[in-house]
Short mmCIF file of C-alpha atoms and ligand atoms in Angstrom, two decimals:
data_model
loop_
_atom_site.label_atom_id
_atom_site.label_comp_id
_atom_site.label_asym_id
_atom_site.label_seq_id
_atom_site.Cartn_x
_atom_site.Cartn_y
_atom_site.Cartn_z
CA MET A 1 0.00 0.00 0.00
CA ASP A 2 1.29 3.45 -0.89
CA ALA A 3 1.02 4.60 2.71
CA ILE A 4 2.00 8.13 1.84
CA ALA A 5 4.25 9.48 4.52
CA LEU A 6 2.55 12.15 6.57
CA PRO A 7 5.15 14.64 7.73
CA GLN A 8 7.28 12.87 10.30
CA ALA A 9 7.33 13.97 13.90
CA ALA A 10 11.08 14.51 14.03
CA THR A 11 12.15 14.59 17.64
CA GLU A 12 11.19 12.92 20.87
CA GLN A 13 9.87 16.22 22.16
CA GLN A 14 7.67 16.77 19.12
CA THR A 15 6.24 13.28 19.56
CA GLN A 16 5.07 14.27 23.01
CA SER A 17 3.28 17.34 21.74
CA LYS A 18 1.85 15.64 18.67
CA LYS A 19 0.37 17.51 15.72
CA THR A 20 -3.33 17.16 15.08
CA VAL A 21 -4.96 15.45 12.08
CA LEU A 22 -8.68 15.85 11.30
CA SER A 23 -10.80 14.60 8.45
CA GLY A 24 -14.33 13.45 7.66
CA ILE A 25 -16.66 11.81 5.17
CA GLN A 26 -20.28 12.71 4.51
CA SER A 27 -22.85 10.07 5.37
CA THR A 28 -24.46 10.13 1.95
CA GLY A 29 -24.61 7.44 -0.72
CA ILE A 30 -22.22 4.52 -0.88
CA LEU A 31 -18.64 4.60 0.34
CA HIS A 32 -16.36 3.46 -2.46
CA ILE A 33 -12.78 2.57 -3.19
CA GLY A 34 -12.06 6.23 -4.06
CA ASN A 35 -13.00 7.23 -0.50
CA TYR A 36 -10.81 4.41 0.79
CA ILE A 37 -7.78 5.31 -1.30
CA GLY A 38 -8.11 9.10 -1.22
CA ALA A 39 -9.03 9.34 2.45
CA LEU A 40 -9.52 6.32 4.74
CA SER A 41 -6.29 4.45 3.96
CA LEU A 42 -4.39 7.71 4.35
CA TRP A 43 -5.95 8.34 7.76
CA ALA A 44 -5.06 4.84 8.91
CA ALA A 45 -1.38 5.40 8.07
CA ASN A 46 0.83 6.79 10.82
CA GLN A 47 -2.00 7.21 13.35
CA SER A 48 0.33 6.77 16.28
CA GLN A 49 2.33 9.86 15.33
CA TYR A 50 -0.60 12.24 15.59
CA ASN A 51 -3.61 13.26 17.60
CA ASN A 52 -6.30 12.12 15.20
CA LEU A 53 -9.95 13.07 14.92
CA PHE A 54 -12.14 11.42 12.30
CA MET A 55 -15.74 12.52 12.14
CA VAL A 56 -18.79 11.48 10.18
CA ALA A 57 -19.99 14.68 8.50
CA ASN A 58 -23.70 14.04 8.96
CA LEU A 59 -24.62 17.74 9.28
CA HIS A 60 -23.12 18.40 5.88
CA THR A 61 -25.48 15.77 4.50
CA LEU A 62 -28.38 18.05 5.51
CA THR A 63 -27.23 20.74 3.05
CA VAL A 64 -29.37 19.01 0.43
CA PRO A 65 -32.38 18.28 2.68
CA GLU A 66 -34.56 17.00 -0.18
CA ALA A 67 -32.26 13.97 -0.43
CA VAL A 68 -32.42 13.16 3.29
CA HIS A 69 -34.50 10.34 4.78
CA PRO A 70 -34.01 10.62 8.55
CA ALA A 71 -33.95 6.88 9.35
CA GLU A 72 -31.55 6.28 6.48
CA LEU A 73 -29.29 9.15 7.53
CA ARG A 74 -29.14 7.75 11.06
CA ARG A 75 -28.27 4.27 9.74
CA LYS A 76 -25.74 5.52 7.18
CA SER A 77 -23.93 7.67 9.75
CA ARG A 78 -23.35 4.60 11.93
CA GLU A 79 -22.27 2.57 8.92
CA VAL A 80 -19.72 5.18 7.90
CA ALA A 81 -18.32 5.17 11.45
CA ALA A 82 -18.11 1.36 11.35
CA LEU A 83 -16.31 1.57 8.01
CA TYR A 84 -13.75 3.91 9.56
CA VAL A 85 -12.87 1.28 12.15
CA ALA A 86 -13.09 -1.57 9.65
CA SER A 87 -10.67 0.30 7.36
CA GLY A 88 -8.03 0.46 10.07
CA ILE A 89 -8.86 3.55 12.12
CA ASP A 90 -7.98 2.43 15.62
CA PRO A 91 -10.28 3.88 18.30
CA ASN A 92 -7.35 3.70 20.73
CA GLU A 93 -5.28 5.99 18.52
CA SER A 94 -8.02 8.14 16.99
CA ILE A 95 -11.16 9.91 18.15
CA ILE A 96 -14.12 8.77 16.04
CA PHE A 97 -17.40 10.65 16.34
CA LEU A 98 -20.48 12.02 14.63
CA GLN A 99 -20.24 15.72 13.77
CA SER A 100 -23.77 16.29 15.09
CA ASP A 101 -22.74 14.98 18.53
CA VAL A 102 -20.35 17.90 19.05
CA PRO A 103 -22.57 21.00 18.82
CA ALA A 104 -19.55 23.28 19.24
CA HIS A 105 -18.87 22.79 15.51
CA THR A 106 -22.03 24.68 14.59
CA TYR A 107 -21.32 27.38 17.18
CA LEU A 108 -17.93 28.05 15.62
CA ALA A 109 -19.42 27.81 12.13
CA TRP A 110 -21.67 30.78 12.98
CA ILE A 111 -18.74 32.91 14.11
CA LEU A 112 -16.61 31.93 11.12
CA GLY A 113 -19.57 32.59 8.81
CA CYS A 114 -19.68 36.14 10.13
CA CYS A 115 -16.03 36.51 9.03
CA THR A 116 -16.57 35.02 5.55
CA PRO A 117 -17.41 37.24 2.56
CA VAL A 118 -20.37 35.84 0.60
CA GLY A 119 -18.34 36.21 -2.62
CA TRP A 120 -15.86 33.58 -1.38
CA LEU A 121 -18.71 31.13 -0.83
CA GLU A 122 -20.41 31.85 -4.14
CA ARG A 123 -17.18 31.13 -6.00
CA MET A 124 -16.86 27.58 -4.64
CA THR A 125 -17.02 25.00 -7.44
CA GLN A 126 -18.97 22.48 -5.37
CA TYR A 127 -21.55 25.13 -4.48
CA LYS A 128 -22.03 26.11 -8.11
CA VAL A 129 -22.42 22.49 -9.25
CA LYS A 130 -24.78 21.47 -6.43
CA ALA A 131 -26.83 24.68 -6.55
CA ALA A 132 -27.33 24.28 -10.30
CA ALA A 133 -28.89 20.87 -9.66
CA GLN A 134 -31.34 22.17 -7.01
CA GLU A 135 -34.71 23.83 -7.47
CA THR A 136 -34.36 25.55 -4.11
CA VAL A 137 -30.92 26.28 -2.70
CA GLY A 138 -30.74 26.33 1.11
CA SER A 139 -28.36 28.77 2.77
CA GLY A 140 -26.72 25.70 4.37
CA LEU A 141 -25.39 24.72 0.95
CA LEU A 142 -23.80 28.15 0.54
CA ASN A 143 -22.42 27.96 4.09
CA TYR A 144 -21.13 24.38 3.67
CA PRO A 145 -17.49 25.59 3.66
CA THR A 146 -17.83 27.56 6.89
CA LEU A 147 -19.02 24.42 8.68
CA GLN A 148 -16.14 22.45 7.16
CA ALA A 149 -13.72 25.19 8.27
CA ALA A 150 -15.21 24.95 11.77
CA ASP A 151 -14.76 21.13 11.76
CA ILE A 152 -11.07 21.63 11.12
CA LEU A 153 -10.29 24.80 13.05
CA ILE A 154 -12.15 23.82 16.20
CA TYR A 155 -9.42 21.23 16.84
CA ARG A 156 -6.76 23.64 15.60
CA ALA A 157 -5.82 20.84 13.21
CA ASN A 158 -2.45 20.92 11.44
CA TYR A 159 -3.11 18.35 8.72
CA VAL A 160 -6.21 17.36 6.77
CA PRO A 161 -5.81 14.15 4.71
CA VAL A 162 -8.31 14.19 1.81
CA GLY A 163 -8.76 13.42 -1.89
CA ASP A 164 -7.88 16.32 -4.18
CA ASP A 165 -11.54 17.29 -4.76
CA GLN A 166 -11.43 18.80 -1.25
CA ASN A 167 -8.48 21.10 -1.93
CA GLN A 168 -10.65 24.14 -2.60
CA HIS A 169 -12.41 23.58 0.73
CA LEU A 170 -9.03 23.55 2.44
CA GLU A 171 -7.98 26.75 0.68
CA ILE A 172 -11.07 28.58 1.88
CA THR A 173 -10.53 27.14 5.38
CA ARG A 174 -7.11 28.79 5.46
CA ASP A 175 -8.58 32.05 4.11
CA ILE A 176 -11.28 32.03 6.79
CA ALA A 177 -8.73 31.27 9.52
CA GLN A 178 -6.55 34.13 8.33
CA ARG A 179 -9.50 36.51 8.25
CA PHE A 180 -10.49 35.52 11.80
CA ASN A 181 -6.89 35.88 12.97
CA HIS A 182 -6.68 39.30 11.31
CA LEU A 183 -9.92 40.52 12.90
CA PHE A 184 -9.62 39.06 16.40
CA GLY A 185 -5.97 38.15 16.96
CA THR A 186 -3.88 35.22 15.78
CA TYR A 187 -5.44 32.06 17.18
CA PHE A 188 -6.00 29.43 14.49
CA PRO A 189 -3.06 27.60 12.87
CA LEU A 190 -3.40 27.31 9.09
CA PRO A 191 -4.11 23.65 8.28
CA GLU A 192 -2.19 21.85 5.55
CA THR A 193 -3.87 19.61 2.98
CA LEU A 194 -2.48 16.10 2.58
CA ASN A 195 -3.17 14.35 -0.72
CA ARG A 196 -1.77 11.08 -1.98
CA ARG A 197 0.89 11.42 -4.66
CA SER A 198 -0.93 8.75 -6.65
CA GLY A 199 -4.64 8.02 -6.07
CA ALA A 200 -5.82 11.45 -4.86
CA ARG A 201 -8.57 11.28 -7.49
CA ILE A 202 -9.92 7.88 -8.50
CA MET A 203 -12.09 8.07 -11.60
CA GLY A 204 -15.33 6.27 -12.51
CA LEU A 205 -14.70 2.86 -14.09
CA ASP A 206 -17.53 3.39 -16.55
CA ASP A 207 -16.37 6.93 -17.43
CA PRO A 208 -12.80 7.88 -16.57
CA SER A 209 -13.52 11.56 -17.27
CA GLN A 210 -15.61 11.70 -14.10
CA LYS A 211 -14.42 11.40 -10.51
CA MET A 212 -15.72 8.25 -8.81
CA SER A 213 -18.57 9.63 -6.73
CA LYS A 214 -20.99 8.39 -4.09
CA SER A 215 -23.96 10.06 -5.71
CA ILE A 216 -23.29 8.56 -9.16
CA ALA A 217 -22.56 5.17 -7.55
CA ALA A 218 -25.99 5.22 -5.90
CA LYS A 219 -27.65 5.55 -9.32
CA LYS A 220 -25.38 3.68 -11.70
CA GLN A 221 -23.91 0.19 -11.62
CA GLY A 222 -20.45 -0.18 -13.11
CA HIS A 223 -19.35 3.30 -11.97
CA ALA A 224 -17.76 2.58 -8.61
CA ILE A 225 -16.46 -0.27 -6.49
CA ALA A 226 -18.34 0.07 -3.22
CA LEU A 227 -16.47 -0.99 -0.08
CA LEU A 228 -19.25 -3.47 0.67
CA ASP A 229 -19.50 -4.96 -2.84
CA SER A 230 -19.41 -8.76 -3.18
CA PRO A 231 -16.51 -10.34 -5.14
CA ASP A 232 -18.90 -10.97 -8.06
CA VAL A 233 -19.89 -7.32 -8.29
CA VAL A 234 -16.26 -6.22 -7.97
CA LYS A 235 -15.37 -8.55 -10.83
CA LYS A 236 -18.20 -7.33 -13.02
CA THR A 237 -17.35 -3.68 -12.39
CA ILE A 238 -13.64 -4.01 -13.06
CA MET A 239 -13.97 -6.32 -16.06
CA GLY A 240 -16.47 -3.85 -17.54
CA GLY A 241 -14.17 -0.86 -16.95
CA VAL A 242 -13.46 1.40 -19.92
CA THR A 243 -10.05 0.86 -21.59
CA ASP A 244 -9.01 1.46 -25.21
CA ALA A 245 -8.06 -0.41 -28.39
CA GLY A 246 -4.36 -0.61 -27.49
CA GLY A 247 -2.80 -3.08 -25.13
CA GLU A 248 0.49 -1.70 -23.85
CA ILE A 249 0.66 -1.14 -20.09
CA ARG A 250 2.61 2.03 -19.39
CA PHE A 251 1.73 4.71 -16.83
CA GLU A 252 3.05 7.59 -18.98
CA THR A 253 1.12 6.84 -22.13
CA ALA A 254 -1.98 5.10 -20.74
CA SER A 255 -5.42 6.38 -21.74
CA PRO A 256 -7.52 7.72 -18.81
CA GLY A 257 -9.40 4.42 -18.24
CA VAL A 258 -6.23 2.29 -18.21
CA LYS A 259 -4.40 4.87 -16.10
CA ASN A 260 -7.17 4.66 -13.51
CA LEU A 261 -6.86 0.85 -13.37
CA LEU A 262 -3.10 1.18 -13.05
CA VAL A 263 -3.36 3.70 -10.22
CA LEU A 264 -5.76 1.40 -8.36
CA TYR A 265 -3.29 -1.45 -8.86
CA GLU A 266 -0.34 0.70 -7.77
CA VAL A 267 -1.93 1.93 -4.56
CA LEU A 268 -3.45 -1.39 -3.50
CA SER A 269 -0.37 -3.48 -4.32
CA GLY A 270 2.19 -0.99 -3.01
CA ASP A 271 4.38 -1.89 -6.01
CA SER A 272 6.35 0.76 -7.89
CA GLN A 273 5.20 1.90 -11.33
CA SER A 274 8.27 0.40 -13.00
CA ALA A 275 7.75 -2.97 -11.27
CA ILE A 276 4.11 -2.98 -12.41
CA GLU A 277 5.04 -2.15 -16.00
CA GLU A 278 7.62 -4.93 -15.98
CA HIS A 279 5.15 -7.38 -14.48
CA PHE A 280 2.66 -6.73 -17.26
CA VAL A 281 5.07 -6.77 -20.22
CA GLY A 282 3.52 -8.85 -22.97
CA LYS A 283 0.22 -9.18 -21.09
CA GLY A 284 -2.90 -7.28 -22.07
CA TYR A 285 -5.59 -5.28 -20.30
CA GLY A 286 -7.46 -8.52 -19.53
CA ALA A 287 -4.59 -9.66 -17.30
CA LEU A 288 -4.42 -6.27 -15.61
CA LYS A 289 -8.13 -6.36 -14.88
CA ARG A 290 -8.08 -9.94 -13.59
CA GLU A 291 -5.20 -9.23 -11.22
CA LEU A 292 -6.84 -6.03 -10.08
CA VAL A 293 -10.03 -7.95 -9.23
CA GLU A 294 -7.95 -10.24 -6.99
CA LEU A 295 -6.25 -7.31 -5.34
CA VAL A 296 -9.49 -5.43 -4.66
CA VAL A 297 -11.30 -8.50 -3.35
CA THR A 298 -8.38 -9.29 -1.03
CA THR A 299 -8.30 -5.71 0.21
CA LEU A 300 -12.05 -5.53 0.83
CA LYS A 301 -12.55 -8.94 2.49
CA PRO A 302 -11.12 -8.05 5.94
CA ILE A 303 -12.81 -4.64 5.84
CA GLN A 304 -16.17 -6.23 5.14
CA ASP A 305 -15.74 -8.91 7.83
CA LYS A 306 -14.85 -6.30 10.42
CA PHE A 307 -17.66 -4.01 9.29
CA HIS A 308 -20.29 -6.72 9.78
CA ALA A 309 -18.93 -7.65 13.21
CA LEU A 310 -19.08 -4.00 14.27
CA MET A 311 -22.62 -3.53 12.97
CA ASP A 312 -23.71 -6.67 14.85
CA ASP A 313 -22.49 -5.17 18.11
CA GLU A 314 -24.88 -2.22 18.27
CA ARG A 315 -24.01 -1.26 21.84
CA GLY A 316 -20.30 -1.42 21.19
CA LEU A 317 -20.59 0.99 18.27
CA ASP A 318 -22.81 3.36 20.29
CA ALA A 319 -20.27 3.34 23.12
CA LEU A 320 -17.41 4.02 20.72
CA LEU A 321 -19.23 6.99 19.21
CA SER A 322 -20.35 8.52 22.49
CA GLU A 323 -16.85 8.15 23.91
CA GLY A 324 -15.48 9.79 20.76
CA ALA A 325 -17.94 12.67 21.02
CA ALA A 326 -17.05 13.21 24.69
CA LYS A 327 -13.32 13.34 23.92
CA ALA A 328 -13.82 15.63 20.91
CA SER A 329 -16.13 17.92 22.93
CA LEU A 330 -13.43 18.48 25.54
CA ILE A 331 -11.15 19.97 22.90
CA ALA A 332 -13.90 21.73 20.94
CA ASN A 333 -15.43 23.38 24.01
CA GLN A 334 -12.06 24.80 24.99
CA THR A 335 -11.75 26.40 21.56
CA ILE A 336 -15.23 27.88 21.92
CA ALA A 337 -14.28 29.31 25.32
CA ASP A 338 -11.17 30.92 23.77
CA VAL A 339 -13.08 32.21 20.75
CA ARG A 340 -15.81 33.73 22.95
CA GLN A 341 -13.10 35.66 24.78
CA LEU A 342 -11.49 36.78 21.55
CA VAL A 343 -14.70 38.01 19.90
CA GLY A 344 -16.21 39.47 23.07
CA VAL A 345 -19.33 37.42 23.68
P1 LIG B 1 -16.77 13.32 0.79
O1 LIG B 1 -17.74 12.67 1.70
O2 LIG B 1 -17.24 13.74 -0.56
O3 LIG B 1 -15.49 12.43 0.55
C1 LIG B 1 -14.80 11.84 1.61
C2 LIG B 1 -13.33 11.73 1.30
O4 LIG B 1 -13.09 10.89 0.16
C3 LIG B 1 -12.33 11.59 -0.82
N1 LIG B 1 -12.78 11.18 -2.15
C4 LIG B 1 -11.97 10.70 -3.09
N2 LIG B 1 -10.64 10.47 -3.12
C5 LIG B 1 -10.12 9.94 -4.26
N3 LIG B 1 -10.87 9.66 -5.35
C6 LIG B 1 -12.20 9.88 -5.38
N4 LIG B 1 -12.91 9.58 -6.44
C7 LIG B 1 -12.80 10.43 -4.21
N5 LIG B 1 -14.08 10.76 -3.89
C8 LIG B 1 -14.04 11.23 -2.63
C9 LIG B 1 -12.64 13.06 -0.55
O5 LIG B 1 -11.67 13.90 -1.10
C10 LIG B 1 -12.69 13.08 0.94
O6 LIG B 1 -11.41 13.14 1.49
N6 LIG B 1 -16.66 17.98 2.49
C11 LIG B 1 -16.16 16.64 2.75
C12 LIG B 1 -16.49 16.12 4.14
C13 LIG B 1 -15.99 16.97 5.26
C14 LIG B 1 -14.62 17.14 5.63
C15 LIG B 1 -14.65 18.00 6.77
C16 LIG B 1 -13.41 16.66 5.11
C17 LIG B 1 -16.74 17.69 6.13
N7 LIG B 1 -15.95 18.33 7.03
C18 LIG B 1 -13.45 18.42 7.38
C19 LIG B 1 -12.21 17.08 5.74
C20 LIG B 1 -12.25 17.94 6.86
C21 LIG B 1 -16.81 15.70 1.74
O7 LIG B 1 -17.88 15.94 1.25
O8 LIG B 1 -16.12 14.57 1.53
#
């Protein structure tokens, strides 16, 4: 696995005062291998070197309320948390919680929203795309980035491991932090984005011009490999993946569909690009796809087993989440106390 190195804590002293990592996933749609590669597997790497907080962004899911079914949102939020643990997030090393269980996030989001020019929010690509698809646009959709900034800044996080589609959200988070610091005194550190070198944007298998996405996956078979897909479905999806008329397996010259398969292979195998090219000399796309099926099925099997065990233990998962929320609240409430002082309320 290309466990991309997060910046190393260099000295003994630094290890004692560890840096903070925060990230999250929305509890919408179906979690897929893009979420695993771009985010989850990156979070799982090097957990012991950092103070880690991984939240389920269930309040962000409400920004398109027409798509929300309350019972389903409740169930999905728990499933996403279980998938965190099943993917290797260790509750002893990382705080795992539901965003909605730490109300301080929304308190800080209000204050940060007051510091955020509307023009910054209106320029966000995700806002423009999502708003264009809505008949009625809630102000929550416009304010989505201020809540995300609050998620990060409330823990004064140093690093945010994400896929590259989140980079604009991280840029605006830094802008908002700087604006707050300018208005009320330097308080928030500016968080750094961490993307994988390879695999920061996994594309749809059916259409390599589109990012693999939870919302498309919910509507279209053959687009994504869901983390809970059976081996048969994985096989069908990969074997049906778009390639081209050629047959040579080279990272540099590969067409988008083949490149995507190669990146999946690279990240999941942990092999170097040159070793992969050598391995597939004289073999065609069929061989690449068949070996990728094996690799994906082998990667997903332990995740799925652990996921089902966690979901079977309802009380255990509840306890894990309430403990996570309690630990997160301790940090978040301290930030709110500081911020109240700084802004004068
Ligand atoms: P979300 O739920 O869309 O995606 C969760 C994570 O998965 C990554 N990702 C991908 N990586 C590679 N290839 C893909 N095809 C792919 N699709 C998704 C995303 O980049 C992300 O890391 N706004 C966030 C949730 C959020 C958040 C936060 C993230 C709320 N508050 C604070 C970080 C910090 C979102 O919608 O992610």
